[in-house]
């Protein structure tokens, strides 16, 4: 049974706060193990990576076998059915079209003082993408990480994907090829993150690492942050659906279950203006759970973290949603565009009953790597900007320096940074000398 | 004596790599202390903050004295000289003008399949800015952090600034007022970061924390990352100057010293096409060091980490500069604009001999919070974007869903996420039913 709340209940606020604060992540403390792995890879390079791969993935590799050859990739790709290939291509095209629009503009202008100012965006040169292996290996995540990188202009994009016991997912390799990935290595875990960050004899280091992974991968990303850039550390997935009674309860049930089936720690919440509709959705969830393949996972997630919240009106729904700052927000109401204007904090919004969240996971176009655990209050989904950086530019003419230099000198003095002031003063003196003498 | 390198020397590459790898940061491991402070503030709120403030800042506060009152701020602001006030106002105006241009555009479009897609930017609601107290308290940093936040649209902006032994810098309060800061608290250290992140009885929590600080503050920011957003963890400052012989050696010397005077761990590097000019600059540095107020700090930084590198031509200079990915890059050459096009990795570029880096620290307009320690390879200076986040939007019509839904269903199946596929299938069935029956 999920949690049932009604804003009219006297204990509503307390229960809502409890729901907000629910600790959903069970992250074992693996930091000391990961620190050892990183130190080992830094010290011994390939040898360390190969030993760890033998140990954790039961794969006896040699350095020259770490990277998939083009022929191997060809071979795996040829195993993909035409239907799957077509679906991947459609997804890739739509994701690429969306992300190419995110490429930011450079700007440069000259102000009234004669100072020319601006900025210029450039891509990260080398990026690495971690792809989980085994059960939770998702070709869609390859597209969602690799396509923005390539759209940004990343020259060299490397993937690491573990192949425990030699198991390879051909769809992952095909997705990488479609996205234009340059190198694919069959390694994983913290050792893959260390190899990407510090480089080995075989794997040149990268500047930025993105992609999801288990607790070891997440801890390793935290540790190498600073040496390289990283994306967010993603938590369990979550969805919030705001739906009025004019919806098919089964559709909404399936949308809630499509998050719940990810992970026992996932969270699915329905906010509705109609209590009977809420009950109907909960019933529809139970019915679907009878036959769902991943019913064990989805059922536990729904029972532990699922919630149905009955509100008086849509304004109340929007306010509560903003307090959750959900990763995914579906607005299944008459005028979803209007309601969306009231939302300040959400990773992605799906407008209307014909936009199930699953569309966004695969083929909509927007990225499916989104801020979890209320971090949409301060962060955004993955985008082209994650693979670019901005250099600011400033150019003074002598007269611009004469206009604004004295203020800089004054502030430098107030901060007791004498050389700062002198570097301006020396130039101003020359200008005064040129003009006055 | 700084390091002297010449690309023609046989050991150049080895010495250059050594220079690149030079460990400049002495960060004591204070993580366990900081973890205790954060836990204490979370558990006891104001009481913990007050006790720690008494201990570290020798300030006996009560909860109702933590925040500066408007009258107190008025009083301190009135102590600022008209000249300093004018300089701060000029700086604030220029910084605001620059950052307002960074506000990103929302986009929304409908594609050929009938899918409406886009994104919308919204500000972070609550932000906190850490301002160091004591010697290194910089009003310019208040402007550089607070103005982008307010330009982004942050509703509530709180500052914490420790006042050890009761010492208050009136310029810091005036800078905060000019920048539109809403709340100022006289607390600091890891306890201030904990209070901002988790809130206390007196200080409501924020969603994002920016601003520089000592090792305790940096460790606390790392620890609260995830609960709130943070900006980068800044390392020691650094400058790289590319200069040809047509420069006044004294100007370049002062530019190098204006980084060196920040910190014994700062790094100042000159790359020049003329060996004699390099020697002349080194001499000019020595001469200025004789009288510079902060000569102890600047002298040590220059001796330990300073370098003069002689290159054959400007192409070589640009290539080496990109390997440093410097925080600040000055191009004192005939055609700095042209040379800047060869630069891929730099936090900020200062074009031409009349643009000393100190201009950028105070009044240029661009932000002076910039990526250090080679992180310009993957990150950018502080900007309006650090105080905003993006929500993606997607809206399918029934016909758009009919066009792209089957591909989503196919990919969901390939990832064994049945409910994802069913959430699309249920809608497609309805559409088919509507059409066919």
PDB file of N, CA and C in Angstrom, chain B residues 118-204:
ATOM      1  N   UNK B 118      11.219  21.675 -25.817  1.00  0.00           N
ATOM      2  CA  UNK B 118      11.935  22.883 -25.455  1.00  0.00           C
ATOM      3  C   UNK B 118      12.525  22.805 -24.075  1.00  0.00           C
ATOM      4  N   UNK B 119      12.843  23.955 -23.560  1.00  0.00           N
ATOM      5  CA  UNK B 119      13.321  24.049 -22.185  1.00  0.00           C
ATOM      6  C   UNK B 119      13.026  25.436 -21.637  1.00  0.00           C
ATOM      7  N   UNK B 120      13.097  25.539 -20.329  1.00  0.00           N
ATOM      8  CA  UNK B 120      12.807  26.796 -19.655  1.00  0.00           C
ATOM      9  C   UNK B 120      13.822  26.943 -18.516  1.00  0.00           C
ATOM     10  N   UNK B 121      14.379  28.109 -18.379  1.00  0.00           N
ATOM     11  CA  UNK B 121      15.341  28.372 -17.300  1.00  0.00           C
ATOM     12  C   UNK B 121      14.625  29.062 -16.147  1.00  0.00           C
ATOM     13  N   UNK B 122      14.939  28.643 -14.935  1.00  0.00           N
ATOM     14  CA  UNK B 122      14.400  29.314 -13.748  1.00  0.00           C
ATOM     15  C   UNK B 122      15.530  29.533 -12.744  1.00  0.00           C
ATOM     16  N   UNK B 123      15.403  30.575 -11.941  1.00  0.00           N
ATOM     17  CA  UNK B 123      16.451  30.816 -10.951  1.00  0.00           C
ATOM     18  C   UNK B 123      16.368  29.850  -9.770  1.00  0.00           C
ATOM     19  N   UNK B 124      17.491  29.623  -9.143  1.00  0.00           N
ATOM     20  CA  UNK B 124      17.526  29.000  -7.826  1.00  0.00           C
ATOM     21  C   UNK B 124      16.785  29.944  -6.872  1.00  0.00           C
ATOM     22  N   UNK B 125      15.963  29.412  -5.986  1.00  0.00           N
ATOM     23  CA  UNK B 125      15.163  30.282  -5.108  1.00  0.00           C
ATOM     24  C   UNK B 125      15.990  30.927  -4.006  1.00  0.00           C
ATOM     25  N   UNK B 126      16.850  30.127  -3.356  1.00  0.00           N
ATOM     26  CA  UNK B 126      17.600  30.596  -2.188  1.00  0.00           C
ATOM     27  C   UNK B 126      19.072  30.294  -2.370  1.00  0.00           C
ATOM     28  N   UNK B 127      19.902  31.292  -2.248  1.00  0.00           N
ATOM     29  CA  UNK B 127      21.337  31.052  -2.374  1.00  0.00           C
ATOM     30  C   UNK B 127      22.065  31.631  -1.179  1.00  0.00           C
ATOM     31  N   UNK B 128      23.200  31.021  -0.852  1.00  0.00           N
ATOM     32  CA  UNK B 128      24.043  31.489   0.232  1.00  0.00           C
ATOM     33  C   UNK B 128      25.435  31.758  -0.294  1.00  0.00           C
ATOM     34  N   UNK B 129      26.029  32.808   0.209  1.00  0.00           N
ATOM     35  CA  UNK B 129      27.356  33.189  -0.253  1.00  0.00           C
ATOM     36  C   UNK B 129      28.289  33.240   0.946  1.00  0.00           C
ATOM     37  N   UNK B 130      29.360  32.468   0.878  1.00  0.00           N
ATOM     38  CA  UNK B 130      30.343  32.495   1.947  1.00  0.00           C
ATOM     39  C   UNK B 130      31.376  33.578   1.655  1.00  0.00           C
ATOM     40  N   UNK B 131      31.608  34.454   2.624  1.00  0.00           N
ATOM     41  CA  UNK B 131      32.615  35.499   2.493  1.00  0.00           C
ATOM     42  C   UNK B 131      33.644  35.312   3.620  1.00  0.00           C
ATOM     43  N   UNK B 132      34.911  35.128   3.260  1.00  0.00           N
ATOM     44  CA  UNK B 132      35.912  34.962   4.312  1.00  0.00           C
ATOM     45  C   UNK B 132      36.039  36.237   5.130  1.00  0.00           C
ATOM     46  N   UNK B 133      36.421  36.082   6.379  1.00  0.00           N
ATOM     47  CA  UNK B 133      36.658  37.248   7.228  1.00  0.00           C
ATOM     48  C   UNK B 133      38.148  37.481   7.385  1.00  0.00           C
ATOM     49  N   UNK B 134      38.487  38.296   8.322  1.00  0.00           N
ATOM     50  CA  UNK B 134      39.892  38.524   8.626  1.00  0.00           C
ATOM     51  C   UNK B 134      40.643  39.202   7.496  1.00  0.00           C
ATOM     52  N   UNK B 135      41.914  38.807   7.310  1.00  0.00           N
ATOM     53  CA  UNK B 135      42.800  39.463   6.351  1.00  0.00           C
ATOM     54  C   UNK B 135      42.278  39.378   4.920  1.00  0.00           C
ATOM     55  N   UNK B 136      41.859  38.183   4.513  1.00  0.00           N
ATOM     56  CA  UNK B 136      41.516  37.976   3.109  1.00  0.00           C
ATOM     57  C   UNK B 136      40.026  38.196   2.846  1.00  0.00           C
ATOM     58  N   UNK B 137      39.467  39.238   3.423  1.00  0.00           N
ATOM     59  CA  UNK B 137      38.062  39.536   3.165  1.00  0.00           C
ATOM     60  C   UNK B 137      37.978  40.547   2.031  1.00  0.00           C
ATOM     61  N   UNK B 138      37.353  40.130   0.947  1.00  0.00           N
ATOM     62  CA  UNK B 138      37.400  40.908  -0.278  1.00  0.00           C
ATOM     63  C   UNK B 138      36.012  41.397  -0.700  1.00  0.00           C
ATOM     64  N   UNK B 139      35.769  42.690  -0.581  1.00  0.00           N
ATOM     65  CA  UNK B 139      34.479  43.200  -1.059  1.00  0.00           C
ATOM     66  C   UNK B 139      34.239  42.875  -2.536  1.00  0.00           C
ATOM     67  N   UNK B 140      35.314  42.819  -3.321  1.00  0.00           N
ATOM     68  CA  UNK B 140      35.128  42.511  -4.746  1.00  0.00           C
ATOM     69  C   UNK B 140      34.527  41.118  -4.929  1.00  0.00           C
ATOM     70  N   UNK B 141      34.883  40.175  -4.049  1.00  0.00           N
ATOM     71  CA  UNK B 141      34.309  38.830  -4.166  1.00  0.00           C
ATOM     72  C   UNK B 141      32.824  38.820  -3.833  1.00  0.00           C
ATOM     73  N   UNK B 142      32.423  39.711  -2.935  1.00  0.00           N
ATOM     74  CA  UNK B 142      30.992  39.825  -2.643  1.00  0.00           C
ATOM     75  C   UNK B 142      30.251  40.234  -3.913  1.00  0.00           C
ATOM     76  N   UNK B 143      30.770  41.247  -4.597  1.00  0.00           N
ATOM     77  CA  UNK B 143      30.131  41.681  -5.841  1.00  0.00           C
ATOM     78  C   UNK B 143      30.108  40.550  -6.876  1.00  0.00           C
ATOM     79  N   UNK B 144      31.245  39.841  -7.002  1.00  0.00           N
ATOM     80  CA  UNK B 144      31.377  38.834  -8.059  1.00  0.00           C
ATOM     81  C   UNK B 144      30.474  37.624  -7.836  1.00  0.00           C
ATOM     82  N   UNK B 145      30.141  37.348  -6.577  1.00  0.00           N
ATOM     83  CA  UNK B 145      29.242  36.228  -6.286  1.00  0.00           C
ATOM     84  C   UNK B 145      27.779  36.674  -6.213  1.00  0.00           C
ATOM     85  N   UNK B 146      27.559  37.825  -5.619  1.00  0.00           N
ATOM     86  CA  UNK B 146      26.169  38.222  -5.348  1.00  0.00           C
ATOM     87  C   UNK B 146      25.476  38.773  -6.591  1.00  0.00           C
ATOM     88  N   UNK B 147      26.215  39.506  -7.405  1.00  0.00           N
ATOM     89  CA  UNK B 147      25.559  40.133  -8.562  1.00  0.00           C
ATOM     90  C   UNK B 147      25.043  39.101  -9.571  1.00  0.00           C
ATOM     91  N   UNK B 148      25.829  38.075  -9.911  1.00  0.00           N
ATOM     92  CA  UNK B 148      25.264  37.044 -10.808  1.00  0.00           C
ATOM     93  C   UNK B 148      24.029  36.371 -10.210  1.00  0.00           C
ATOM     94  N   UNK B 149      24.038  36.150  -8.896  1.00  0.00           N
ATOM     95  CA  UNK B 149      22.883  35.507  -8.256  1.00  0.00           C
ATOM     96  C   UNK B 149      21.639  36.374  -8.412  1.00  0.00           C
ATOM     97  N   UNK B 150      21.795  37.657  -8.131  1.00  0.00           N
ATOM     98  CA  UNK B 150      20.637  38.549  -8.244  1.00  0.00           C
ATOM     99  C   UNK B 150      20.243  38.746  -9.710  1.00  0.00           C
ATOM    100  N   UNK B 151      21.243  38.789 -10.615  1.00  0.00           N
ATOM    101  CA  UNK B 151      20.924  38.904 -12.044  1.00  0.00           C
ATOM    102  C   UNK B 151      20.132  37.688 -12.516  1.00  0.00           C
ATOM    103  N   UNK B 152      20.439  36.533 -11.938  1.00  0.00           N
ATOM    104  CA  UNK B 152      19.725  35.310 -12.306  1.00  0.00           C
ATOM    105  C   UNK B 152      18.281  35.329 -11.814  1.00  0.00           C
ATOM    106  N   UNK B 153      18.029  36.097 -10.750  1.00  0.00           N
ATOM    107  CA  UNK B 153      16.678  36.164 -10.211  1.00  0.00           C
ATOM    108  C   UNK B 153      16.519  35.457  -8.874  1.00  0.00           C
ATOM    109  N   UNK B 154      17.641  35.160  -8.200  1.00  0.00           N
ATOM    110  CA  UNK B 154      17.556  34.527  -6.880  1.00  0.00           C
ATOM    111  C   UNK B 154      16.746  35.429  -5.953  1.00  0.00           C
ATOM    112  N   UNK B 155      15.729  34.853  -5.330  1.00  0.00           N
ATOM    113  CA  UNK B 155      14.828  35.670  -4.497  1.00  0.00           C
ATOM    114  C   UNK B 155      15.478  36.020  -3.174  1.00  0.00           C
ATOM    115  N   UNK B 156      16.099  35.015  -2.562  1.00  0.00           N
ATOM    116  CA  UNK B 156      16.674  35.212  -1.232  1.00  0.00           C
ATOM    117  C   UNK B 156      18.152  34.876  -1.276  1.00  0.00           C
ATOM    118  N   UNK B 157      18.974  35.886  -1.022  1.00  0.00           N
ATOM    119  CA  UNK B 157      20.426  35.710  -1.059  1.00  0.00           C
ATOM    120  C   UNK B 157      20.992  36.058   0.311  1.00  0.00           C
ATOM    121  N   UNK B 158      21.572  35.063   0.969  1.00  0.00           N
ATOM    122  CA  UNK B 158      22.121  35.257   2.306  1.00  0.00           C
ATOM    123  C   UNK B 158      23.642  35.202   2.246  1.00  0.00           C
ATOM    124  N   UNK B 159      24.283  36.020   3.047  1.00  0.00           N
ATOM    125  CA  UNK B 159      25.738  36.004   3.169  1.00  0.00           C
ATOM    126  C   UNK B 159      26.115  35.596   4.579  1.00  0.00           C
ATOM    127  N   UNK B 160      27.170  34.793   4.680  1.00  0.00           N
ATOM    128  CA  UNK B 160      27.792  34.603   5.990  1.00  0.00           C
ATOM    129  C   UNK B 160      29.206  35.164   5.914  1.00  0.00           C
ATOM    130  N   UNK B 161      29.558  35.957   6.886  1.00  0.00           N
ATOM    131  CA  UNK B 161      30.923  36.500   6.962  1.00  0.00           C
ATOM    132  C   UNK B 161      31.355  36.512   8.427  1.00  0.00           C
ATOM    133  N   UNK B 162      32.411  35.764   8.746  1.00  0.00           N
ATOM    134  CA  UNK B 162      32.853  35.744  10.143  1.00  0.00           C
ATOM    135  C   UNK B 162      33.451  37.096  10.524  1.00  0.00           C
ATOM    136  N   UNK B 163      33.297  37.456  11.789  1.00  0.00           N
ATOM    137  CA  UNK B 163      33.860  38.718  12.281  1.00  0.00           C
ATOM    138  C   UNK B 163      34.734  38.410  13.480  1.00  0.00           C
ATOM    139  N   UNK B 164      35.889  37.780  13.246  1.00  0.00           N
ATOM    140  CA  UNK B 164      36.729  37.355  14.364  1.00  0.00           C
ATOM    141  C   UNK B 164      37.073  38.539  15.262  1.00  0.00           C
ATOM    142  N   UNK B 165      36.919  38.344  16.549  1.00  0.00           N
ATOM    143  CA  UNK B 165      37.151  39.409  17.538  1.00  0.00           C
ATOM    144  C   UNK B 165      36.317  40.656  17.268  1.00  0.00           C
ATOM    145  N   UNK B 166      35.234  40.476  16.526  1.00  0.00           N
ATOM    146  CA  UNK B 166      34.337  41.597  16.279  1.00  0.00           C
ATOM    147  C   UNK B 166      34.744  42.504  15.132  1.00  0.00           C
ATOM    148  N   UNK B 167      35.804  42.141  14.427  1.00  0.00           N
ATOM    149  CA  UNK B 167      36.259  43.000  13.333  1.00  0.00           C
ATOM    150  C   UNK B 167      35.339  42.867  12.124  1.00  0.00           C
ATOM    151  N   UNK B 168      34.774  43.978  11.694  1.00  0.00           N
ATOM    152  CA  UNK B 168      33.874  44.006  10.547  1.00  0.00           C
ATOM    153  C   UNK B 168      34.506  44.876   9.467  1.00  0.00           C
ATOM    154  N   UNK B 169      34.455  44.415   8.230  1.00  0.00           N
ATOM    155  CA  UNK B 169      34.932  45.239   7.124  1.00  0.00           C
ATOM    156  C   UNK B 169      33.732  45.971   6.517  1.00  0.00           C
ATOM    157  N   UNK B 170      33.641  47.287   6.727  1.00  0.00           N
ATOM    158  CA  UNK B 170      32.469  48.025   6.233  1.00  0.00           C
ATOM    159  C   UNK B 170      32.290  47.885   4.720  1.00  0.00           C
ATOM    160  N   UNK B 171      33.404  47.745   3.978  1.00  0.00           N
ATOM    161  CA  UNK B 171      33.294  47.608   2.526  1.00  0.00           C
ATOM    162  C   UNK B 171      32.567  46.330   2.119  1.00  0.00           C
ATOM    163  N   UNK B 172      32.737  45.291   2.918  1.00  0.00           N
ATOM    164  CA  UNK B 172      32.036  44.036   2.622  1.00  0.00           C
ATOM    165  C   UNK B 172      30.530  44.231   2.776  1.00  0.00           C
ATOM    166  N   UNK B 173      30.140  44.925   3.828  1.00  0.00           N
ATOM    167  CA  UNK B 173      28.702  45.167   4.045  1.00  0.00           C
ATOM    168  C   UNK B 173      28.139  46.087   2.959  1.00  0.00           C
ATOM    169  N   UNK B 174      28.927  47.090   2.588  1.00  0.00           N
ATOM    170  CA  UNK B 174      28.449  47.986   1.533  1.00  0.00           C
ATOM    171  C   UNK B 174      28.337  47.249   0.197  1.00  0.00           C
ATOM    172  N   UNK B 175      29.331  46.409  -0.095  1.00  0.00           N
ATOM    173  CA  UNK B 175      29.271  45.624  -1.339  1.00  0.00           C
ATOM    174  C   UNK B 175      28.027  44.740  -1.349  1.00  0.00           C
ATOM    175  N   UNK B 176      27.733  44.141  -0.197  1.00  0.00           N
ATOM    176  CA  UNK B 176      26.545  43.281  -0.103  1.00  0.00           C
ATOM    177  C   UNK B 176      25.272  44.089  -0.340  1.00  0.00           C
ATOM    178  N   UNK B 177      25.256  45.274   0.244  1.00  0.00           N
ATOM    179  CA  UNK B 177      24.063  46.115   0.071  1.00  0.00           C
ATOM    180  C   UNK B 177      23.917  46.552  -1.387  1.00  0.00           C
ATOM    181  N   UNK B 178      25.001  46.966  -1.988  1.00  0.00           N
ATOM    182  CA  UNK B 178      24.954  47.391  -3.397  1.00  0.00           C
ATOM    183  C   UNK B 178      24.488  46.241  -4.291  1.00  0.00           C
ATOM    184  N   UNK B 179      24.938  45.039  -3.946  1.00  0.00           N
ATOM    185  CA  UNK B 179      24.598  43.877  -4.777  1.00  0.00           C
ATOM    186  C   UNK B 179      23.186  43.361  -4.517  1.00  0.00           C
ATOM    187  N   UNK B 180      22.532  43.872  -3.469  1.00  0.00           N
ATOM    188  CA  UNK B 180      21.146  43.461  -3.211  1.00  0.00           C
ATOM    189  C   UNK B 180      21.008  42.234  -2.340  1.00  0.00           C
ATOM    190  N   UNK B 181      22.032  41.952  -1.544  1.00  0.00           N
ATOM    191  CA  UNK B 181      21.974  40.805  -0.630  1.00  0.00           C
ATOM    192  C   UNK B 181      20.858  41.025   0.396  1.00  0.00           C
ATOM    193  N   UNK B 182      20.143  39.935   0.736  1.00  0.00           N
ATOM    194  CA  UNK B 182      18.975  40.071   1.605  1.00  0.00           C
ATOM    195  C   UNK B 182      19.261  39.875   3.092  1.00  0.00           C
ATOM    196  N   UNK B 183      20.230  39.012   3.410  1.00  0.00           N
ATOM    197  CA  UNK B 183      20.515  38.705   4.817  1.00  0.00           C
ATOM    198  C   UNK B 183      22.023  38.571   4.992  1.00  0.00           C
ATOM    199  N   UNK B 184      22.552  39.117   6.083  1.00  0.00           N
ATOM    200  CA  UNK B 184      23.984  38.984   6.367  1.00  0.00           C
ATOM    201  C   UNK B 184      24.152  38.447   7.789  1.00  0.00           C
ATOM    202  N   UNK B 185      24.862  37.327   7.913  1.00  0.00           N
ATOM    203  CA  UNK B 185      25.093  36.701   9.214  1.00  0.00           C
ATOM    204  C   UNK B 185      26.568  36.771   9.573  1.00  0.00           C
ATOM    205  N   UNK B 186      26.855  37.097  10.850  1.00  0.00           N
ATOM    206  CA  UNK B 186      28.253  37.204  11.263  1.00  0.00           C
ATOM    207  C   UNK B 186      28.768  35.869  11.796  1.00  0.00           C
ATOM    208  N   UNK B 187      28.758  34.888  10.916  1.00  0.00           N
ATOM    209  CA  UNK B 187      29.312  33.579  11.284  1.00  0.00           C
ATOM    210  C   UNK B 187      30.206  33.112  10.141  1.00  0.00           C
ATOM    211  N   UNK B 188      31.040  32.131  10.401  1.00  0.00           N
ATOM    212  CA  UNK B 188      31.943  31.657   9.354  1.00  0.00           C
ATOM    213  C   UNK B 188      32.342  30.215   9.573  1.00  0.00           C
ATOM    214  N   UNK B 189      33.328  29.766   8.817  1.00  0.00           N
ATOM    215  CA  UNK B 189      33.852  28.419   8.968  1.00  0.00           C
ATOM    216  C   UNK B 189      32.880  27.355   8.483  1.00  0.00           C
ATOM    217  N   UNK B 190      33.206  26.104   8.816  1.00  0.00           N
ATOM    218  CA  UNK B 190      32.360  24.984   8.404  1.00  0.00           C
ATOM    219  C   UNK B 190      30.966  25.108   9.006  1.00  0.00           C
ATOM    220  N   UNK B 191      30.887  25.751  10.193  1.00  0.00           N
ATOM    221  CA  UNK B 191      29.568  25.899  10.833  1.00  0.00           C
ATOM    222  C   UNK B 191      28.645  26.798  10.004  1.00  0.00           C
ATOM    223  N   UNK B 192      29.210  27.780   9.308  1.00  0.00           N
ATOM    224  CA  UNK B 192      28.381  28.648   8.458  1.00  0.00           C
ATOM    225  C   UNK B 192      27.864  27.870   7.243  1.00  0.00           C
ATOM    226  N   UNK B 193      28.740  27.046   6.665  1.00  0.00           N
ATOM    227  CA  UNK B 193      28.315  26.225   5.512  1.00  0.00           C
ATOM    228  C   UNK B 193      27.213  25.254   5.950  1.00  0.00           C
ATOM    229  N   UNK B 194      27.398  24.631   7.114  1.00  0.00           N
ATOM    230  CA  UNK B 194      26.386  23.695   7.618  1.00  0.00           C
ATOM    231  C   UNK B 194      25.060  24.408   7.868  1.00  0.00           C
ATOM    232  N   UNK B 195      25.139  25.607   8.450  1.00  0.00           N
ATOM    233  CA  UNK B 195      23.918  26.369   8.734  1.00  0.00           C
ATOM    234  C   UNK B 195      23.195  26.721   7.439  1.00  0.00           C
ATOM    235  N   UNK B 196      23.947  27.140   6.415  1.00  0.00           N
ATOM    236  CA  UNK B 196      23.320  27.481   5.130  1.00  0.00           C
ATOM    237  C   UNK B 196      22.698  26.241   4.481  1.00  0.00           C
ATOM    238  N   UNK B 197      23.387  25.119   4.565  1.00  0.00           N
ATOM    239  CA  UNK B 197      22.903  23.920   3.875  1.00  0.00           C
ATOM    240  C   UNK B 197      21.705  23.300   4.578  1.00  0.00           C
ATOM    241  N   UNK B 198      21.760  23.214   5.899  1.00  0.00           N
ATOM    242  CA  UNK B 198      20.713  22.502   6.636  1.00  0.00           C
ATOM    243  C   UNK B 198      19.752  23.415   7.365  1.00  0.00           C
ATOM    244  N   UNK B 199      20.132  24.673   7.497  1.00  0.00           N
ATOM    245  CA  UNK B 199      19.272  25.596   8.199  1.00  0.00           C
ATOM    246  C   UNK B 199      19.407  25.445   9.710  1.00  0.00           C
ATOM    247  N   UNK B 200      19.079  26.517  10.417  1.00  0.00           N
ATOM    248  CA  UNK B 200      19.004  26.472  11.883  1.00  0.00           C
ATOM    249  C   UNK B 200      17.698  27.183  12.255  1.00  0.00           C
ATOM    250  N   UNK B 201      17.454  27.358  13.549  1.00  0.00           N
ATOM    251  CA  UNK B 201      16.251  28.065  13.979  1.00  0.00           C
ATOM    252  C   UNK B 201      16.240  29.491  13.413  1.00  0.00           C
ATOM    253  N   UNK B 202      17.424  30.087  13.267  1.00  0.00           N
ATOM    254  CA  UNK B 202      17.516  31.483  12.828  1.00  0.00           C
ATOM    255  C   UNK B 202      17.761  31.625  11.327  1.00  0.00           C
ATOM    256  N   UNK B 203      18.497  30.683  10.765  1.00  0.00           N
ATOM    257  CA  UNK B 203      18.907  30.794   9.356  1.00  0.00           C
ATOM    258  C   UNK B 203      18.163  29.767   8.512  1.00  0.00           C
ATOM    259  N   UNK B 204      17.250  30.206   7.645  1.00  0.00           N
ATOM    260  CA  UNK B 204      16.582  29.229   6.777  1.00  0.00           C
ATOM    261  C   UNK B 204      17.593  28.628   5.793  1.00  0.00           C
TER     262      UNK B 204
END
